[in-house]
Coordinates of C-alpha atoms in Angstrom, one line a residue:
Chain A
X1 CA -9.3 -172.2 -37.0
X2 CA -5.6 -173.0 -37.0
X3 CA -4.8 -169.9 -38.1
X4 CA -6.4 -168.4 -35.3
X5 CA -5.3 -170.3 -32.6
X6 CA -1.8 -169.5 -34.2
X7 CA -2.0 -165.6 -34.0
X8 CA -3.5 -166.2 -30.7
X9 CA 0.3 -167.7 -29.5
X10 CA 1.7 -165.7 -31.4
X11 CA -0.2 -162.8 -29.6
X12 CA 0.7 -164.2 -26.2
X13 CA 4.5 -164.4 -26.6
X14 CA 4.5 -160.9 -28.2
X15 CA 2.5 -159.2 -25.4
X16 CA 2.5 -161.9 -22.4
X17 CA 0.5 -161.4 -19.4
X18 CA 2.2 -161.1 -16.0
X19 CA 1.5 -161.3 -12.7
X20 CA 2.0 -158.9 -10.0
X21 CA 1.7 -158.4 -6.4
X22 CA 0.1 -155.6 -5.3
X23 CA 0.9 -153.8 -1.6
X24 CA 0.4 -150.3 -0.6
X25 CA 2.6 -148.0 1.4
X26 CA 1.5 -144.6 2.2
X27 CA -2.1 -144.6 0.2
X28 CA -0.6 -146.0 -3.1
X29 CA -0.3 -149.0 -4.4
X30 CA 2.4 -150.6 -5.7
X31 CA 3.3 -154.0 -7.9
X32 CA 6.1 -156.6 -7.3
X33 CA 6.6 -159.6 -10.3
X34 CA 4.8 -162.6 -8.6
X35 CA 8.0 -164.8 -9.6
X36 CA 9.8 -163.1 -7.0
X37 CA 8.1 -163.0 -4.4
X38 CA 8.6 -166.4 -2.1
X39 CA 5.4 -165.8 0.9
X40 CA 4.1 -162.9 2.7
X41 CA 4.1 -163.1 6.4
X42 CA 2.3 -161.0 8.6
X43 CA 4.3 -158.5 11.1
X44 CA 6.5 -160.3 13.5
X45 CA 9.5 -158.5 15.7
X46 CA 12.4 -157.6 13.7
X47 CA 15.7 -157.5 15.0
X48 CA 17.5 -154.4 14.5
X49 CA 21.1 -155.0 13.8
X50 CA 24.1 -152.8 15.1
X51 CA 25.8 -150.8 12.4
X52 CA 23.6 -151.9 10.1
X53 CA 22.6 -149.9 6.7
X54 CA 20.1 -147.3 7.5
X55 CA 18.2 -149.1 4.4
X56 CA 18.0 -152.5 6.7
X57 CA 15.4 -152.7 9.5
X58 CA 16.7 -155.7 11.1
X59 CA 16.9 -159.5 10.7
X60 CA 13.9 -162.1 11.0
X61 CA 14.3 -165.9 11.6
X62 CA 12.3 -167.9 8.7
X63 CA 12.5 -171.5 9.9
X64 CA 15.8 -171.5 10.5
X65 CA 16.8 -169.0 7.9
X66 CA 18.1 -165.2 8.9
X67 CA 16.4 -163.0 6.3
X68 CA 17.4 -159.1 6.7
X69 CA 13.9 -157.2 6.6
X70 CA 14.7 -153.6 3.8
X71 CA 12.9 -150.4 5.1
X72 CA 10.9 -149.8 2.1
X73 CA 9.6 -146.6 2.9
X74 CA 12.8 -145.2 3.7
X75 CA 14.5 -146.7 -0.3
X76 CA 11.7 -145.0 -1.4
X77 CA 12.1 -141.7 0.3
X78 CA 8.4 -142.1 1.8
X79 CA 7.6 -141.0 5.6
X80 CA 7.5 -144.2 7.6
X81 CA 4.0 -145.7 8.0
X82 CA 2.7 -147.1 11.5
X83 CA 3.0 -150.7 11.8
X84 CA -1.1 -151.9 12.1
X85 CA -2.8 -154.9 11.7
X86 CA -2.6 -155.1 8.3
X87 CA 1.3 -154.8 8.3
X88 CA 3.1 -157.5 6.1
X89 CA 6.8 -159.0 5.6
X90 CA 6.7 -159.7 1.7
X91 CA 9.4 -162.1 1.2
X92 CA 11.2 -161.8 -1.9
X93 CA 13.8 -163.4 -4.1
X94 CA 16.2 -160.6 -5.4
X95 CA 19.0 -161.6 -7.9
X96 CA 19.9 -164.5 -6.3
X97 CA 19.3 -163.0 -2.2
X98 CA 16.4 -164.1 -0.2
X99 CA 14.8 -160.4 1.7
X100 CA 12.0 -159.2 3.3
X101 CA 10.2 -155.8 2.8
X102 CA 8.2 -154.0 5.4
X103 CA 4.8 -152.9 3.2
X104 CA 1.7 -151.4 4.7
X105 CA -0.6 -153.9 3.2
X106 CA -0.4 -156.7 0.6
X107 CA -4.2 -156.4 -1.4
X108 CA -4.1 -158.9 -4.3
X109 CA -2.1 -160.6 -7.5
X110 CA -3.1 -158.6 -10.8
X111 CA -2.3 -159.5 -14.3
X112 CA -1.3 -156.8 -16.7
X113 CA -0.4 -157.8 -20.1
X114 CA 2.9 -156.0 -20.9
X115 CA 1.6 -153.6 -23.4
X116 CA -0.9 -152.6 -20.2
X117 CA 2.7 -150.7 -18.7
X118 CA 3.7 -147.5 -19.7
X119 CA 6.6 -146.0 -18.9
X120 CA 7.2 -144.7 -15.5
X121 CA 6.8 -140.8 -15.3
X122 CA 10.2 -140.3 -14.4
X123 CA 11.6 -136.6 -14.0
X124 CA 13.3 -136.3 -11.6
X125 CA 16.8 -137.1 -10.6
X126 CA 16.5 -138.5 -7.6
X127 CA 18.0 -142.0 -7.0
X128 CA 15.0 -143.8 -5.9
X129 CA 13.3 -142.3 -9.0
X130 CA 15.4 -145.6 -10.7
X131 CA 13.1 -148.3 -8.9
X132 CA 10.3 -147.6 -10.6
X133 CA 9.8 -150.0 -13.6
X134 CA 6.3 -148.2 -15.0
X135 CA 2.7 -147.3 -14.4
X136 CA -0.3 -149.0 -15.1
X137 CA -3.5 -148.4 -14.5
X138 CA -6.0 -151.3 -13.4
X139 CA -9.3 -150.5 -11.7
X140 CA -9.4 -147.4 -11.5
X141 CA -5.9 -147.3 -9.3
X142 CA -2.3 -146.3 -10.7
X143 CA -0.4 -149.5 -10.1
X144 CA 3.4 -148.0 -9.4
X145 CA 5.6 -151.3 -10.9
X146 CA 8.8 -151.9 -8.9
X147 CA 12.2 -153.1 -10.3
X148 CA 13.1 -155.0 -7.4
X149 CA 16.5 -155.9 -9.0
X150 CA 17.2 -152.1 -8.7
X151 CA 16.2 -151.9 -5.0
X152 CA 20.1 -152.8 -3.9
X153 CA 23.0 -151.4 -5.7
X154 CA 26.1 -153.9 -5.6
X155 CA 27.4 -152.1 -2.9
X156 CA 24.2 -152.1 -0.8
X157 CA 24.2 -156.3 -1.4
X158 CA 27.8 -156.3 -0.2
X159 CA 26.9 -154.4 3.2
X160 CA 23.9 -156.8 3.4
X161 CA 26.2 -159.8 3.4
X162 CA 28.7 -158.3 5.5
X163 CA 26.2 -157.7 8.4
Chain B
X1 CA 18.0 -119.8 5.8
X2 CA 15.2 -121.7 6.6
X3 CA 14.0 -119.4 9.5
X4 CA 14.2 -116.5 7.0
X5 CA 11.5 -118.2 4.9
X6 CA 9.2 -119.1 7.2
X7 CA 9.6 -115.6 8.6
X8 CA 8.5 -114.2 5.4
X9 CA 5.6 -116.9 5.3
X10 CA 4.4 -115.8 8.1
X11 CA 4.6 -112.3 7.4
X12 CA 3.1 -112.4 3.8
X13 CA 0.0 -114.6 3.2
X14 CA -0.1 -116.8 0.5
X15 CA -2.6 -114.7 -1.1
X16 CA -0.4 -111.6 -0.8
X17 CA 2.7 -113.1 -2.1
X18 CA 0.4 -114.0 -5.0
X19 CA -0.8 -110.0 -5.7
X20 CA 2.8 -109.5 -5.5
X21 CA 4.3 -111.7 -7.7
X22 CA 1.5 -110.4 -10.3
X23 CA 2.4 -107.1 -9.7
X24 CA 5.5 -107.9 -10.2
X25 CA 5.3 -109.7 -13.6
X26 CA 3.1 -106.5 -14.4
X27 CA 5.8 -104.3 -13.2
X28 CA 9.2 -106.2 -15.5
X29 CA 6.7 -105.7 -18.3
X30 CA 6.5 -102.0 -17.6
X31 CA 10.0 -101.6 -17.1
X32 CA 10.9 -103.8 -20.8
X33 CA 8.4 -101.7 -22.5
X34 CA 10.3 -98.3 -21.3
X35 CA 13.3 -100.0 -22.4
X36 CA 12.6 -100.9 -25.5
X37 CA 9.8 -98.8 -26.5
X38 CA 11.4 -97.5 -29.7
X39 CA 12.3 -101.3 -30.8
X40 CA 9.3 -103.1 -29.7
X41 CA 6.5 -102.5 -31.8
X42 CA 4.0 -104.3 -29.8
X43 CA 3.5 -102.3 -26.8
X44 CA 0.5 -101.2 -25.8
X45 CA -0.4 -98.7 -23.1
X46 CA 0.8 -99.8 -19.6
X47 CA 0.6 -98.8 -16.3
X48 CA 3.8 -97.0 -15.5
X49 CA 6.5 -98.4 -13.0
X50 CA 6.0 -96.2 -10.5
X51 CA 2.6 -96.7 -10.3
X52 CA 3.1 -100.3 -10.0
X53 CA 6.1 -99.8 -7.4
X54 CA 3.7 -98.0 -4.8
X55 CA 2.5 -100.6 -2.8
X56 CA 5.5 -101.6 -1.9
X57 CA 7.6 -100.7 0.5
X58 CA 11.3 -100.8 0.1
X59 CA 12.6 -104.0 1.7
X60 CA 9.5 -106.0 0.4
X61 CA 10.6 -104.3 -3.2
X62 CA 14.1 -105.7 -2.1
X63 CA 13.5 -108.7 -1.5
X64 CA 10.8 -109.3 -3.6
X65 CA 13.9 -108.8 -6.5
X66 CA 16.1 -111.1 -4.7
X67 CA 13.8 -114.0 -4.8
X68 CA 13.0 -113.5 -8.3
X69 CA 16.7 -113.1 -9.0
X70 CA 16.5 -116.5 -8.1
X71 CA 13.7 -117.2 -10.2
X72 CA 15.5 -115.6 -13.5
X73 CA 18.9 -117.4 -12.8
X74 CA 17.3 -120.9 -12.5
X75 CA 15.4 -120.2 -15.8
X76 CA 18.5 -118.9 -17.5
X77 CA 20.5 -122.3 -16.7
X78 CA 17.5 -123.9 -18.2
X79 CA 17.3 -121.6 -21.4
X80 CA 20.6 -122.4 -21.8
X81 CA 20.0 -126.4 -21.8
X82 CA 17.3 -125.7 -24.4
X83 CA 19.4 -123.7 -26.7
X84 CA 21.2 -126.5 -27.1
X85 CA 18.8 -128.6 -28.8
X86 CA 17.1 -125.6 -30.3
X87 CA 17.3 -126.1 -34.0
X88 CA 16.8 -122.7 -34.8
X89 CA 19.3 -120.5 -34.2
X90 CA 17.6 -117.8 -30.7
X91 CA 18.3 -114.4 -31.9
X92 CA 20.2 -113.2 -28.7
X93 CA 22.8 -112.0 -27.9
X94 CA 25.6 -113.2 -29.7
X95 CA 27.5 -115.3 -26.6
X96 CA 31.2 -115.7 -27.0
X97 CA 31.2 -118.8 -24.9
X98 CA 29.0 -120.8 -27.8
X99 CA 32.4 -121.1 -30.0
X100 CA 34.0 -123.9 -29.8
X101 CA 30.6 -125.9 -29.6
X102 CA 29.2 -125.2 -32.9
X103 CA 32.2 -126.2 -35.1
X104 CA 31.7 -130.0 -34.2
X105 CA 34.2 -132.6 -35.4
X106 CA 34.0 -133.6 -39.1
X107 CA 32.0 -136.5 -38.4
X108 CA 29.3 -135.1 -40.6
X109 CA 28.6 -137.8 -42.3
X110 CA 26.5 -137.7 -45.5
X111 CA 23.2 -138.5 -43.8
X112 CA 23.2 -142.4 -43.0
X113 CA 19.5 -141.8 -43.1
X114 CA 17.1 -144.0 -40.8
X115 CA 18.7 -142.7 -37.0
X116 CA 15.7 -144.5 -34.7
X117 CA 14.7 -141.3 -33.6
X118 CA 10.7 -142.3 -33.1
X119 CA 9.3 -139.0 -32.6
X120 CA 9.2 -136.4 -36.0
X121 CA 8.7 -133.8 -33.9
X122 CA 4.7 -133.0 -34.3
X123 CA 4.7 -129.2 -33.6
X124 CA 6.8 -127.1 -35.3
X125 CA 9.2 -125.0 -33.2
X126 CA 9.0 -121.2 -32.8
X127 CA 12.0 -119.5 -32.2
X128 CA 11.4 -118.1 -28.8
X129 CA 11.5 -114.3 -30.2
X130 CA 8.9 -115.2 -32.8
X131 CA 5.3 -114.0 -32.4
X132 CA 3.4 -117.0 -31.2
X133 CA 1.2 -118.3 -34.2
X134 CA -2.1 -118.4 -32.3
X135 CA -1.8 -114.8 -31.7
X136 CA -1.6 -112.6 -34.9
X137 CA -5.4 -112.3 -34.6
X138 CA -8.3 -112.6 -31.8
X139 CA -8.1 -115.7 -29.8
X140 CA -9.7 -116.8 -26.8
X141 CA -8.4 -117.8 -23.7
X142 CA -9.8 -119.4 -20.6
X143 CA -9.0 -118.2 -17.5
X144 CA -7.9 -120.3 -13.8
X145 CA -7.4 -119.6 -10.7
X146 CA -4.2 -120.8 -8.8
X147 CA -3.4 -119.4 -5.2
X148 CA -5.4 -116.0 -6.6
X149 CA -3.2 -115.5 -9.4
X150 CA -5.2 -115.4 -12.4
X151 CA -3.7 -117.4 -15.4
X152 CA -4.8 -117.7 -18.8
X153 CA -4.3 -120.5 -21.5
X154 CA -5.3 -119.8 -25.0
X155 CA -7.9 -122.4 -25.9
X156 CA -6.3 -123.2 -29.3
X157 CA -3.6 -125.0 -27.5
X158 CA -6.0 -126.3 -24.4
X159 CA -6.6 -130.1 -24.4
X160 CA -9.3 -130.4 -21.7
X161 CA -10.5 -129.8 -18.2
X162 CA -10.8 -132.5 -15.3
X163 CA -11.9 -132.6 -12.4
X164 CA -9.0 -134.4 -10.7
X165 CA -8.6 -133.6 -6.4
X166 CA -5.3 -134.4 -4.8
X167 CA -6.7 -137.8 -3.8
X168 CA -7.3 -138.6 -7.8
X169 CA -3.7 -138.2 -8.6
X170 CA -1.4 -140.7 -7.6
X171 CA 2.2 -139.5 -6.3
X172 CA 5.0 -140.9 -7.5
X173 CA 8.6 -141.5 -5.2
X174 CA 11.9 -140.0 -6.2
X175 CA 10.4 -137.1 -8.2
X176 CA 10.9 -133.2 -7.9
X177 CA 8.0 -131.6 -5.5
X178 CA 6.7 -129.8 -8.5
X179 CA 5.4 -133.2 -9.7
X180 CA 2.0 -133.7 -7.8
X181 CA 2.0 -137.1 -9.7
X182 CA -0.1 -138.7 -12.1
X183 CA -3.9 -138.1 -12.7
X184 CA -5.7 -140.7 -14.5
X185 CA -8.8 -138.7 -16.4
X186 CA -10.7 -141.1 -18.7
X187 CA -8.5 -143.1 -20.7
X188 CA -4.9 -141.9 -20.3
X189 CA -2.9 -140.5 -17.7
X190 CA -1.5 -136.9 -17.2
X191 CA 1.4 -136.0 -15.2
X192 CA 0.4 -133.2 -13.4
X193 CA 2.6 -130.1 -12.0
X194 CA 2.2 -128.2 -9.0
X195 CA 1.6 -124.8 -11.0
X196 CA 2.1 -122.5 -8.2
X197 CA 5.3 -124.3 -7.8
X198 CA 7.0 -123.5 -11.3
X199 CA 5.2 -120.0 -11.3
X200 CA 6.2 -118.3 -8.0
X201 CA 8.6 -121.0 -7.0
X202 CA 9.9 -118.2 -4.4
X203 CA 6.8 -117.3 -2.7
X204 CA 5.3 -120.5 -2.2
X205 CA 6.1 -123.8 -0.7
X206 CA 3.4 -126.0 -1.9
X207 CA 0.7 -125.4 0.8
X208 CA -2.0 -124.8 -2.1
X209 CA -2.0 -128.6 -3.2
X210 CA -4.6 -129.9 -1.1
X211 CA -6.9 -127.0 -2.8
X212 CA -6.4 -128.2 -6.7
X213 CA -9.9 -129.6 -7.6
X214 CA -8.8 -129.8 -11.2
X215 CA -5.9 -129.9 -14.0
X216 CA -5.6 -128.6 -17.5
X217 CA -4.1 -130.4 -20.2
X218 CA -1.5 -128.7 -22.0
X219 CA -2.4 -129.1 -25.6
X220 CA -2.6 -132.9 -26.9
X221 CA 0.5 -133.5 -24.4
X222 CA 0.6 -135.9 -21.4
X223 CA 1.2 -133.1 -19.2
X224 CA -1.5 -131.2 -17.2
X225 CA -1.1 -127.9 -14.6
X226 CA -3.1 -127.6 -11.9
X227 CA -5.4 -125.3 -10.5
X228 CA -8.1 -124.2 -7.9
X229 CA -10.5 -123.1 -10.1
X230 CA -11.5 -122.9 -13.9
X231 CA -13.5 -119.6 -14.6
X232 CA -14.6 -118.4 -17.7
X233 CA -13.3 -118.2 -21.2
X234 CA -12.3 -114.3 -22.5
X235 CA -11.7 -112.9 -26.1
X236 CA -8.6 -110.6 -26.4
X237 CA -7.2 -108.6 -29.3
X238 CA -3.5 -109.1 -29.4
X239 CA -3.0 -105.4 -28.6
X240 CA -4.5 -105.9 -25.4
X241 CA -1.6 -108.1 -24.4
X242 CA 1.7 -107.0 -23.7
X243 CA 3.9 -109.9 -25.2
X244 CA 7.1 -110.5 -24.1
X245 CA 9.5 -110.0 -26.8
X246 CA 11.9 -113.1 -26.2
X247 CA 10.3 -116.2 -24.3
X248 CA 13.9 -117.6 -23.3
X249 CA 13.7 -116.5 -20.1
X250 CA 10.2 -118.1 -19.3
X251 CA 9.8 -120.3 -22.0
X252 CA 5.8 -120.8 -20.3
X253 CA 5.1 -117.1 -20.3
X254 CA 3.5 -115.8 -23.6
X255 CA 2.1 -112.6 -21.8
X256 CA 0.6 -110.3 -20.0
X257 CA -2.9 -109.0 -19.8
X258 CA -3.5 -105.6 -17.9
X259 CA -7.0 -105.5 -18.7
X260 CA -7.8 -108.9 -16.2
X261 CA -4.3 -108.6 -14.5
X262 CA -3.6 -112.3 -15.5
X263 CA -0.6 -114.2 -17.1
X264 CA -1.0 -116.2 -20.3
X265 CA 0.3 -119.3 -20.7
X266 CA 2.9 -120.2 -23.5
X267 CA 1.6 -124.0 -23.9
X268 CA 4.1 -125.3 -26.3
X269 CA 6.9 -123.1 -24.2
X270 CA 6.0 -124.9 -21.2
X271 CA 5.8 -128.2 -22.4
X272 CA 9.0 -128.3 -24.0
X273 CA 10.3 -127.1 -20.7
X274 CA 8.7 -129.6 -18.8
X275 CA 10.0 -132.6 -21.3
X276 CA 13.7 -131.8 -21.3
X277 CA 15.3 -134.1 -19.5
X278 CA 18.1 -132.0 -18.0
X279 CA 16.2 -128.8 -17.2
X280 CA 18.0 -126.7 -15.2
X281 CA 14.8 -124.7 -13.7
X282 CA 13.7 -128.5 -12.7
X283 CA 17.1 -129.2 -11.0
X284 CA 16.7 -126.1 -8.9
X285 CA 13.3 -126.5 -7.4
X286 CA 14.0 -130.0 -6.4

């Protein structure tokens, strides 16, 4: 019984189950580490700023707080969805920086055990080919894992600040 | 440049530019075989180049070479690339520029053993002017349908059919338009190439993708092409294919069949094309 209960732990830490948040932009899905995101807010007006990154749609006030809003679609070199109903603001925690992401949808939290990811399919040599962390596949749906510490270069943090 | 191609679109249905680029795969065979025809002992009886030139007039001819100009250069950057890792020596030309890499420094050391290279390399390589092993006797090969050019993979090396529409496979940012994406088929998930898009990379501009209702695996390998439409499996004597003689210059090409005007597939050729990292026929479609 101990012994079990010991290769069980054992198990967990080897292979541990995480959390992700799911949101889709343009028809797939895609999967965020729960710890990093803060809230998800549903669409409000954002502020576009002048001189701005083209990455940055604007700024949003968060009680108080200015939070610059990242065009997802165009980091990911994806056509720009229309903003519906069912548009979010995810709200995330990125090394150390509080921003928002525009998604098309936030649909649920998932957990994957880590030997659940595979690699991401990567062949190509495009830039944003680097913000993909892996694949997994839950429920009949490719789950596309981001690396949000990858979604800003240094430089891109720097022009954030500087806005 | 732009307007030029869509001029040429417009001009030459998809299904056209297909016949053609058959035609003309048919038609390089012809002209190798007339080349070579003391040296290479595996031709077989071929239509002859003029007969295959006919239906075209001049500037499509001219044009037709120019875009595959294109085609060869992009697969000879690539060919180069694989050299490179080939461990078997290619039996080309001898090139003057390979001198100074194959005297490395003396760092040889005497075999530190365990390097934590994980994969032992499964399948063996052939040198890419050997006979391809599944072919010294009858084989069978099912035939597909992509764009209306007939293709042809030799069952030995076929790892299954799926159904898998465009909605089944799941597209993936930042990657090269060849890549349709990934299709999940039962347990495990194939990456899956826009075929028409590495075959006639000149004549088409991806138009067909909406049409794939399934993909082929290649081999046991996590890659799959695919394709319109699977038809039905044929049996070929080896003299009723005219083999190309060296592979380097399209490493997925094992063939040609006159008989059912297709193209065979070299499956471990392609896949090894599709895995390396820096190909340079890759690079140029994107």
């Amino acid at each position: 019984m101990a012994t079990s209960v010991a290769l069980k732990t054992a198990n967990q830490s080897e292979d541990p189950m995480l959390q992700w948040v799911t949101f889709r932009l343009e028809n797939e899905i895609y999967g965020v580490n729960v710890m990093q995101v803060k809230e998800v807010l549903r669409y409000s007006e954002i502020a576009p700023v002048p001189g701005a990154p083209n990455f940055v749609l604007g700024i949003i006030h968060l009680r108080g707080t200015v939070v610059t809003v990242i065009d997802t679609c165009q980091r990911f070199d994806l056509p720009s969805g229309e903003i519906t109903d069912a548009t979010r603001i995810m709200i995330l925690e990125v090394e150390g920086h509080v921003i928002g992401i525009l998604v098309d949808a936030v649909s649920e939290v998932v957990y994957l055990r880590q030997s659940e990811i595979e690699a991401s399919p990567n062949v190509g040599n495009d830039e944003s080919s680097k913000f993909i962390q892996g694949v997994c596949h839950k429920n009949d749906i490719l789950l596309i894992l981001v690396d949000l510490d990858k979604l800003l270069s240094e430089d891109d943090w720097s022009e954030v600040g500087s806005m | 440049m732009k307007e030029t191609k869509n001029k040429e679109q417009t001009l030459i249905g998809p299904q056209m530019a297909v016949q053609r680029y058959l035609d003309d795969l048919l038609q390089e065979a012809t002209t190798e075989t007339s080349a070579e025809s003391v040296e290479d002992t595996q031709d077989t009886g071929l239509l002859s180049p003029d007969s295959a030139n006919s239906d075209f007039s001049e500037n499509e001819q001219s044009s037709l070479d120019a875009s595959f100009k294109d085609f060869e250069d992009a697969i000879t950057e690539n060919t180069d690339d694989l050299s490179m890792d080939d461990d078997a020596p290619s039996i080309d030309q001898p090139e003057p520029e390979q001198e100074p890499e194959p005297k490395p420094e003396p760092e040889q050391e005497p075999e530190p053993k365990p390097e934590p290279e994980p994969e032992p390399e499964p399948v063996k390589k052939i040198s890419k002017t050997d006979p391809l092993p599944w072919a010294t006797g009858r084989f069978e090969c099912l035939l597909f349908y992509v764009g209306g050019l007939k293709m042809a993979v030799p069952l030995v090396e076929l790892g299954g059919i799926f159904q898998s529409g465009k909605e089944k496979v799941t597209t993936i940012f930042g990657q090269p338009d060849w890549f349709m994406g990934v299709a999940n088929v039962g347990d495990f998930n194939l990456r899956t190439v826009d075929t028409a898009l590495w075959v006639m990379p000149n004549h088409y501009d991806g138009e067909l993708k909406e049409n794939f209702k399934f993909v082929i695996q290649l081999d046991r390998s996590d890659w799959s092409v695919a394709c319109e439409r699977v038809a039905e499996a044929i049996t070929l004597e080896p003299s009723q294919v005219k083999w190309r003689s060296d592979r380097s210059k399209r490493p997925w090409l094992a063939g040609t069949v006159i008989d059912h005007m297709c193209a065979i597939l070299d499956v471990q050729g392609f896949i090894e094309l599709l895995d390396d990292p820096k190909n340079g026929f890759k690079n140029t479609l994107k």
